[in-house]
Tab-separated table of C-alpha atoms and ligand atoms in Angstrom:
chain	number	residue	atom	x	y	z
A	56	MET	CA	93.121	124.111	74.134
A	57	GLN	CA	91.634	120.891	75.437
A	58	ILE	CA	88.827	121.166	77.933
A	59	ARG	CA	87.773	118.034	79.803
A	60	GLU	CA	84.363	117.752	81.409
A	61	ASN	CA	83.353	116.100	84.690
A	62	PHE	CA	87.036	115.440	85.368
A	63	SER	CA	88.230	113.421	88.394
A	64	LEU	CA	90.663	115.333	90.622
A	65	LYS	CA	91.640	112.308	92.739
A	66	ALA	CA	95.106	112.106	91.165
A	67	PHE	CA	95.522	115.898	91.325
A	68	ASN	CA	95.395	116.459	95.088
A	69	THR	CA	97.775	114.877	97.600
A	70	PHE	CA	94.901	114.167	100.006
A	71	GLY	CA	93.596	111.829	97.282
A	72	ILE	CA	90.054	113.149	97.693
A	73	ASP	CA	87.745	111.806	95.023
A	74	VAL	CA	85.957	114.897	93.698
A	75	ARG	CA	85.256	116.111	90.201
A	76	ALA	CA	85.815	119.374	88.377
A	77	LYS	CA	83.071	120.523	86.064
A	78	TYR	CA	85.808	121.470	83.573
A	79	PHE	CA	89.559	120.871	83.548
A	80	SER	CA	92.256	122.276	81.320
A	81	ALA	CA	96.042	122.647	81.433
A	82	PHE	CA	98.309	125.390	80.100
A	83	SER	CA	102.037	125.298	79.460
A	84	SER	CA	102.660	128.924	78.451
A	85	VAL	CA	101.303	132.383	79.205
A	86	ASP	CA	99.808	132.426	75.678
A	87	GLU	CA	97.895	129.223	76.355
A	88	LEU	CA	96.675	130.591	79.695
A	89	GLU	CA	95.539	133.772	77.952
A	90	GLY	CA	93.777	131.689	75.299
A	91	ILE	CA	91.772	129.798	77.922
A	92	LEU	CA	90.957	132.843	80.042
A	93	ASN	CA	89.904	134.902	77.029
A	94	SER	CA	87.674	132.248	75.535
A	95	PRO	CA	83.930	132.983	75.821
A	96	PHE	CA	83.619	129.654	77.647
A	97	SER	CA	85.864	130.816	80.491
A	98	HIS	CA	83.712	133.801	81.458
A	99	LEU	CA	80.888	131.492	82.435
A	100	HIS	CA	82.747	129.684	85.186
A	101	SER	CA	84.816	130.302	88.286
A	102	GLN	CA	88.435	129.203	88.059
A	103	LEU	CA	90.896	127.405	90.286
A	104	ILE	CA	94.600	127.535	89.490
A	105	LEU	CA	96.102	124.187	90.379
A	106	GLY	CA	99.750	123.348	90.997
A	107	GLY	CA	100.631	120.030	92.609
A	108	GLY	CA	97.452	119.994	94.726
A	109	SER	CA	99.501	119.562	97.934
A	110	ASN	CA	97.994	122.412	99.914
A	111	LEU	CA	94.317	121.909	99.156
A	112	LEU	CA	91.362	120.102	100.666
A	113	PHE	CA	88.425	119.638	98.327
A	114	THR	CA	85.234	119.341	100.394
A	115	LYS	CA	82.980	119.114	97.338
A	116	ASP	CA	83.054	118.903	93.552
A	117	PHE	CA	84.491	122.033	91.927
A	118	ASP	CA	81.716	123.753	90.015
A	119	GLY	CA	83.978	125.633	87.611
A	120	THR	CA	87.186	125.253	85.619
A	121	VAL	CA	90.343	123.857	87.145
A	122	LEU	CA	93.369	125.251	85.314
A	123	LYS	CA	96.489	123.158	85.810
A	124	ASN	CA	99.677	125.165	85.581
A	125	GLU	CA	102.289	123.311	83.515
A	126	ILE	CA	104.622	126.163	82.589
A	127	LYS	CA	108.099	124.572	82.665
A	128	GLY	CA	111.656	125.761	82.178
A	129	ILE	CA	114.540	126.942	84.352
A	130	GLU	CA	116.970	129.661	83.239
A	131	ILE	CA	119.721	131.814	84.694
A	132	THR	CA	118.821	135.441	84.094
A	133	HIS	CA	121.924	137.138	85.488
A	134	GLN	CA	124.672	136.795	88.044
A	135	ASP	CA	127.142	138.902	89.997
A	136	ASN	CA	129.991	138.157	92.395
A	137	ASP	CA	127.774	136.876	95.181
A	138	PHE	CA	124.486	135.858	93.638
A	139	ILE	CA	123.003	133.931	90.788
A	140	TYR	CA	119.461	134.739	89.665
A	141	VAL	CA	117.462	131.723	88.542
A	142	LYS	CA	113.989	131.931	87.007
A	143	ALA	CA	111.713	128.889	87.028
A	144	GLY	CA	108.364	128.296	85.370
A	145	ALA	CA	105.448	128.068	87.805
A	146	GLY	CA	104.756	124.481	86.726
A	147	VAL	CA	108.230	123.189	87.622
A	148	ASN	CA	108.108	120.689	90.479
A	149	TRP	CA	109.568	122.381	93.589
A	150	HIS	CA	111.835	119.529	94.668
A	151	GLU	CA	113.161	119.099	91.116
A	152	PHE	CA	114.013	122.807	91.191
A	153	VAL	CA	115.836	122.337	94.521
A	154	LEU	CA	117.774	119.372	93.101
A	155	TYR	CA	118.702	121.420	90.014
A	156	CYS	CA	120.108	124.159	92.308
A	157	ILE	CA	122.039	121.654	94.376
A	158	ARG	CA	123.498	119.936	91.289
A	159	ASN	CA	124.711	123.303	90.038
A	160	GLY	CA	126.022	124.601	93.370
A	161	TYR	CA	123.399	127.369	93.807
A	162	ALA	CA	122.862	127.720	97.546
A	163	GLY	CA	119.838	128.829	99.552
A	164	VAL	CA	117.046	126.316	98.935
A	165	GLU	CA	118.688	123.167	100.360
A	166	ASN	CA	116.697	123.395	103.637
A	167	LEU	CA	113.499	123.431	101.547
A	168	SER	CA	114.197	120.008	100.000
A	169	LEU	CA	111.344	117.555	99.448
A	170	ILE	CA	108.462	120.005	99.924
A	171	PRO	CA	105.748	118.788	97.532
A	172	GLY	CA	104.083	121.035	94.972
A	173	ASN	CA	105.240	123.409	92.273
A	174	VAL	CA	107.396	126.524	92.068
A	175	GLY	CA	104.344	128.701	91.270
A	176	ALA	CA	102.699	127.984	94.608
A	177	SER	CA	105.863	128.495	96.669
A	178	PRO	CA	105.297	132.252	97.137
A	179	MET	CA	101.549	131.786	97.708
A	180	GLN	CA	102.080	130.767	101.314
A	181	ASN	CA	105.802	131.601	101.524
A	182	ILE	CA	106.709	127.951	102.003
A	183	GLY	CA	109.123	127.272	104.783
A	184	ALA	CA	110.951	124.503	106.573
A	185	TYR	CA	113.983	124.009	108.812
A	186	GLY	CA	114.647	127.694	109.427
A	187	VAL	CA	114.308	128.930	105.834
A	188	GLU	CA	111.363	130.490	103.976
A	189	VAL	CA	110.953	131.228	100.287
A	190	LYS	CA	111.123	134.957	101.071
A	191	ASP	CA	114.795	134.447	102.051
A	192	VAL	CA	115.742	133.460	98.494
A	193	PHE	CA	113.022	135.276	96.561
A	194	HIS	CA	113.948	137.835	93.909
A	195	GLN	CA	110.725	138.511	91.997
A	196	LEU	CA	107.823	136.814	90.255
A	197	GLU	CA	105.593	137.370	87.272
A	198	ALA	CA	101.857	137.000	87.536
A	199	TYR	CA	98.984	137.286	85.091
A	200	HIS	CA	96.045	139.420	86.194
A	201	ILE	CA	92.952	137.411	85.296
A	202	ASN	CA	90.600	140.386	84.762
A	203	GLU	CA	93.035	142.988	83.447
A	204	LYS	CA	94.683	140.401	81.169
A	205	THR	CA	98.178	141.731	81.828
A	206	LEU	CA	101.400	140.237	83.075
A	207	ARG	CA	103.134	142.155	85.852
A	208	PRO	CA	106.196	141.677	88.054
A	209	PHE	CA	106.036	141.557	91.855
A	210	SER	CA	109.080	142.470	93.961
A	211	LEU	CA	109.873	141.019	97.383
A	212	SER	CA	108.143	143.866	99.236
A	213	GLU	CA	105.096	143.774	96.940
A	214	CYS	CA	104.507	140.115	97.857
A	215	GLU	CA	104.032	141.115	101.531
A	216	PHE	CA	105.349	137.790	102.775
A	217	GLY	CA	104.557	136.638	106.296
A	218	TYR	CA	104.408	133.317	108.112
A	219	ARG	CA	102.656	131.062	105.530
A	220	GLU	CA	101.192	134.241	104.046
A	221	SER	CA	101.501	136.507	101.046
A	222	VAL	CA	99.498	139.161	99.279
A	223	PHE	CA	98.161	136.408	96.984
A	224	LYS	CA	96.341	134.758	99.887
A	225	ARG	CA	94.829	138.044	101.080
A	226	LYS	CA	94.410	141.262	99.052
A	227	TYR	CA	94.901	139.612	95.654
A	228	LYS	CA	93.225	136.279	96.397
A	229	ASN	CA	92.083	134.566	93.160
A	230	GLN	CA	93.139	137.587	91.065
A	231	PHE	CA	96.523	136.505	89.726
A	232	VAL	CA	98.068	133.447	88.126
A	233	ILE	CA	101.751	133.225	89.045
A	234	THR	CA	103.574	132.236	85.858
A	235	SER	CA	107.242	132.284	86.930
A	236	VAL	CA	109.360	132.913	90.017
A	237	SER	CA	112.950	134.225	90.151
A	238	PHE	CA	115.235	133.308	93.006
A	239	ARG	CA	118.411	134.974	94.280
A	240	LEU	CA	120.784	132.160	95.165
A	241	ARG	CA	124.318	132.262	96.515
A	242	ASN	CA	127.492	131.202	94.762
A	243	THR	CA	129.083	130.693	98.180
A	244	PRO	CA	126.738	128.971	100.619
A	245	VAL	CA	125.760	130.322	104.016
A	246	PHE	CA	124.750	127.161	105.844
A	247	ASN	CA	121.738	127.154	108.122
A	248	THR	CA	121.853	124.147	110.411
A	249	SER	CA	120.526	125.895	113.500
A	250	TYR	CA	117.301	123.931	113.368
A	251	GLY	CA	118.003	121.253	116.004
A	252	ALA	CA	117.053	118.191	114.006
A	253	ILE	CA	119.418	119.041	111.112
A	254	GLN	CA	122.487	119.243	113.341
A	255	GLN	CA	121.631	115.923	115.000
A	256	LYS	CA	120.944	114.256	111.665
A	257	LEU	CA	124.252	115.488	110.190
A	258	GLU	CA	126.088	114.053	113.185
A	259	LYS	CA	124.254	110.762	112.770
A	260	MET	CA	125.170	110.726	109.082
A	261	GLY	CA	128.827	111.149	110.103
A	262	VAL	CA	129.190	114.353	108.076
A	263	LYS	CA	132.617	115.957	108.535
A	264	GLU	CA	132.304	118.781	106.020
A	265	LEU	CA	129.160	120.805	105.368
A	266	SER	CA	127.843	121.241	101.835
A	267	ILE	CA	124.458	122.048	100.320
A	268	GLN	CA	124.286	118.403	99.183
A	269	VAL	CA	124.624	116.965	102.689
A	270	ILE	CA	122.191	119.479	104.188
A	271	SER	CA	119.639	118.616	101.505
A	272	GLN	CA	120.155	114.907	102.206
A	273	ALA	CA	119.774	115.462	105.964
A	274	VAL	CA	116.503	117.323	105.391
A	275	ILE	CA	115.285	114.577	103.039
A	276	ASN	CA	116.119	111.928	105.664
A	277	ILE	CA	114.361	113.816	108.467
A	278	ARG	CA	111.268	114.529	106.379
A	279	SER	CA	111.008	110.965	105.055
A	280	ALA	CA	111.085	109.590	108.613
A	281	LYS	CA	108.647	112.139	110.057
A	282	LEU	CA	106.046	112.833	107.397
A	283	PRO	CA	103.774	110.370	105.621
A	284	ASP	CA	104.403	109.845	101.922
A	285	TRP	CA	101.277	111.314	100.323
A	286	LYS	CA	101.466	108.734	97.532
A	287	GLU	CA	100.773	106.081	100.175
A	288	LEU	CA	98.763	108.005	102.761
A	289	GLY	CA	96.852	111.056	101.546
A	290	ASN	CA	97.726	114.311	103.331
A	291	ALA	CA	98.660	117.945	102.747
A	292	GLY	CA	101.493	118.305	105.255
A	293	SER	CA	100.830	120.535	108.261
A	294	PHE	CA	97.109	121.106	108.338
A	295	PHE	CA	97.296	124.008	110.826
A	296	LYS	CA	99.638	126.938	111.330
A	297	ASN	CA	101.593	127.291	114.551
A	298	PRO	CA	99.530	129.892	116.444
A	299	GLN	CA	101.141	133.123	117.547
A	300	ILE	CA	100.034	134.579	120.879
A	301	GLN	CA	100.955	137.526	123.138
A	302	ASN	CA	103.861	136.873	125.517
A	303	SER	CA	101.554	137.580	128.504
A	304	GLN	CA	99.107	134.857	127.400
A	305	PHE	CA	102.050	132.516	126.915
A	306	GLN	CA	103.265	133.099	130.487
A	307	GLN	CA	99.814	132.127	131.807
A	308	LEU	CA	99.765	128.986	129.654
A	309	LYS	CA	103.300	128.070	130.719
A	310	GLU	CA	102.275	128.147	134.391
A	311	LYS	CA	99.389	125.807	133.696
A	312	PHE	CA	101.194	123.599	131.133
A	313	PRO	CA	104.955	123.665	131.938
A	314	GLY	CA	105.780	121.284	129.064
A	315	ILE	CA	104.288	123.553	126.389
A	316	ILE	CA	106.491	123.810	123.272
A	317	ALA	CA	107.011	127.357	122.046
A	318	PHE	CA	109.425	129.642	120.185
A	319	PRO	CA	109.940	133.406	120.416
A	320	ALA	CA	108.251	135.288	117.561
A	321	GLY	CA	109.487	138.852	117.782
A	322	GLU	CA	109.480	141.034	120.880
A	323	HIS	CA	105.867	140.700	121.953
A	324	HIS	CA	104.748	137.340	120.606
A	325	THR	CA	105.366	133.647	121.097
A	326	LYS	CA	104.705	130.908	118.562
A	327	LEU	CA	103.229	127.679	119.916
A	328	ALA	CA	103.832	124.257	118.380
A	329	ALA	CA	100.349	123.422	117.074
A	330	GLY	CA	101.268	119.720	116.893
A	331	TRP	CA	101.925	119.675	120.659
A	332	LEU	CA	98.601	121.388	121.454
A	333	ILE	CA	96.727	118.878	119.281
A	334	GLU	CA	98.589	115.936	120.768
A	335	GLN	CA	97.732	117.097	124.311
A	336	CYS	CA	94.055	116.998	123.348
A	337	GLY	CA	94.452	113.305	122.534
A	338	TRP	CA	94.146	113.455	118.741
A	339	LYS	CA	97.471	111.915	117.695
A	340	GLY	CA	96.760	108.607	115.948
A	341	TYR	CA	92.966	109.217	116.079
A	342	ARG	CA	90.976	107.683	113.254
A	343	ASN	CA	87.311	107.912	112.361
A	344	GLY	CA	86.527	105.897	109.247
A	345	ASP	CA	89.230	106.898	106.791
A	346	ALA	CA	89.867	110.397	108.176
A	347	GLY	CA	92.539	110.633	110.833
A	348	CYS	CA	95.347	112.398	112.617
A	349	TYR	CA	98.771	110.963	111.715
A	350	SER	CA	100.248	108.680	114.368
A	351	LYS	CA	103.753	110.219	114.223
A	352	GLN	CA	102.811	113.914	113.888
A	353	ALA	CA	99.491	115.282	115.150
A	354	LEU	CA	99.729	118.346	112.899
A	355	VAL	CA	99.128	116.202	109.815
A	356	LEU	CA	95.596	115.071	108.989
A	357	VAL	CA	95.401	112.021	106.752
A	358	ASN	CA	93.095	110.174	104.400
A	359	TYR	CA	93.469	106.421	104.902
A	360	GLY	CA	91.768	105.736	101.576
A	361	THR	CA	88.205	106.797	100.945
A	362	ALA	CA	87.668	109.716	103.326
A	363	THR	CA	85.687	112.587	101.876
A	364	GLY	CA	87.024	116.128	102.126
A	365	LYS	CA	84.041	116.943	104.337
A	366	GLU	CA	85.060	114.210	106.802
A	367	VAL	CA	88.614	115.565	106.999
A	368	PHE	CA	87.261	119.098	107.359
A	369	ASP	CA	84.858	118.044	110.144
A	370	LEU	CA	87.751	116.409	111.973
A	371	SER	CA	89.704	119.666	111.697
A	372	GLU	CA	86.712	121.520	113.206
A	373	GLU	CA	86.660	119.140	116.173
A	374	ILE	CA	90.406	119.609	116.688
A	375	ILE	CA	90.104	123.405	116.587
A	376	LEU	CA	87.291	123.272	119.153
A	377	SER	CA	89.129	120.988	121.573
A	378	VAL	CA	92.361	123.057	121.406
A	379	LYS	CA	90.298	126.204	122.032
A	380	ASN	CA	88.571	124.604	125.027
A	381	LYS	CA	91.776	123.291	126.610
A	382	PHE	CA	94.222	126.126	125.877
A	383	GLY	CA	92.078	129.109	124.855
A	384	VAL	CA	94.056	129.254	121.593
A	385	THR	CA	92.427	129.326	118.148
A	386	LEU	CA	94.137	127.222	115.491
A	387	GLU	CA	94.116	128.512	111.923
A	388	ARG	CA	94.189	126.153	108.953
A	389	GLU	CA	97.244	126.288	106.677
A	390	VAL	CA	95.576	124.164	103.997
A	391	ASN	CA	93.260	125.905	101.493
A	392	ILE	CA	89.675	124.650	101.832
A	393	LEU	CA	87.563	124.403	98.699
B	1274	LIG	C1	103.808	115.779	102.813
B	1274	LIG	C2	103.707	117.272	102.700
B	1274	LIG	C3	104.656	118.071	103.326
B	1274	LIG	C4	104.586	119.475	103.230
B	1274	LIG	N1	105.537	120.212	103.848
B	1274	LIG	C5	105.513	121.554	103.769
B	1274	LIG	C6	106.526	122.348	104.386
B	1274	LIG	O1	107.455	121.835	104.989
B	1274	LIG	N2	106.431	123.684	104.277
B	1274	LIG	C7	105.426	124.307	103.600
B	1274	LIG	O2	105.413	125.546	103.534
B	1274	LIG	N3	104.461	123.583	102.971
B	1274	LIG	C8	104.485	122.233	103.045
B	1274	LIG	N4	103.502	121.488	102.437
B	1274	LIG	C9	102.402	122.173	101.744
B	1274	LIG	C10	102.614	122.316	100.221
B	1274	LIG	O3	103.566	121.412	99.755
B	1274	LIG	C11	103.045	123.727	99.830
B	1274	LIG	O4	102.123	124.673	100.286
B	1274	LIG	C12	103.199	123.882	98.302
B	1274	LIG	O5	103.798	125.112	97.993
B	1274	LIG	C13	101.882	123.777	97.558
B	1274	LIG	O6	102.182	123.728	96.186
B	1274	LIG	P1	101.176	123.159	95.115
B	1274	LIG	O7	101.771	123.408	93.767
B	1274	LIG	O8	100.835	121.749	95.432
B	1274	LIG	O9	99.921	124.101	95.355
B	1274	LIG	P2	98.370	123.720	95.220
B	1274	LIG	O10	97.989	122.859	96.368
B	1274	LIG	O11	98.066	123.226	93.864
B	1274	LIG	O12	97.716	125.154	95.409
B	1274	LIG	C14	97.779	125.809	96.652
B	1274	LIG	C15	97.112	127.191	96.510
B	1274	LIG	O13	97.879	128.002	95.646
B	1274	LIG	C16	97.121	128.368	94.483
B	1274	LIG	N5	98.047	128.293	93.354
B	1274	LIG	C17	98.818	127.235	93.013
B	1274	LIG	N6	99.601	127.561	91.968
B	1274	LIG	C18	99.307	128.844	91.639
B	1274	LIG	C19	99.770	129.745	90.636
B	1274	LIG	N7	100.711	129.411	89.764
B	1274	LIG	N8	99.225	130.998	90.590
B	1274	LIG	C20	98.268	131.372	91.464
B	1274	LIG	N9	97.790	130.553	92.426
B	1274	LIG	C21	98.303	129.317	92.521
B	1274	LIG	C22	95.976	127.373	94.408
B	1274	LIG	O14	94.855	127.921	93.745
B	1274	LIG	C23	95.714	127.123	95.883
B	1274	LIG	O15	94.952	128.168	96.436
B	1274	LIG	C24	103.541	120.088	102.504
B	1274	LIG	C25	102.600	119.271	101.848
B	1274	LIG	C26	102.683	117.882	101.939
B	1274	LIG	C27	101.690	117.033	101.204
């Protein structure tokens, strides 16, 4: 077990925020994780489990131990006529996992291509894109309880998935380390191209026959054109969730703002496009020092180079306030603030 002190996290968060962890260590097996957590050293400090650092904003140095999850490995656990069950270590890169599935003809995750981060964090906020969420392909996961020192499985219902939510962000926050996730993938694909942009992109690509490969490529093309590459421009994807409001409130907003972009969210609620609300408040392309709002997508806050996490956070506060003042709607952050 190697423990580094006063360790720079700049290369370990996609915002590229230059903060330091008091201590930093990595583990590549449950035994190694147990070894670190059970050491007398560990009891003295708070811990942060780190995956790819693509859904975090560090606003200050981390005064504890950052534990980087590097548990690798992908295996098929069982299969039946319709499904194949694939288990991946929490430290496997998400997009590499998607590519592995596509290479092998396992369908279900193609719409989730190119999402940064690791497999272990995918159930944390039930990652989603282009009409698919992790819950749609989830089978079960294993997680290590930090205080009880036991490994336990979680089924689909036990994860209590919601829109960018799970039990690990609420009731069990900071209690478990997810060590592996099992997915239930299809031998015969059921294509989901209902998300407008995919259909258009496939047509543009001249695709005659659908396959998981071409859908993945369409998603990659759309994402590459729309989202900034975090290796060049620090960001954590969508900074805010799309707010959900009562249908009655939506009707009032629609009268005042006929161009408002929204989607039905069940019988009584409507989901608003947060990016549109932010754009209407004039933030798109805004820059103050090195903290800014991306010029092609207002939902993405960016670090042009040397912004501090506090500067990005303060900008997010200003955005929340202006959206509240103009629309009476409160934006909630999707990114974890530390
Ligand atoms: C350009 C860009 C585009 C993005 N697009 C999308 C998108 O389309 N859809 C979407 O849903 N998200 C998107 N994201 C957000 C992000 O990629 C996902 O939330 C991803 O799952 C985060 O994974 P990570 O490994 O980087 O997690 P981290 O940022 O390292 O961690 C996120 C949280 O999970 C916790 N955590 C991480 N691993 C574990 C573990 N093994 N056990 C317990 N806790 C853990 C951390 O402590 C932290 O609280 C995007 C981000 C970027 C930069």
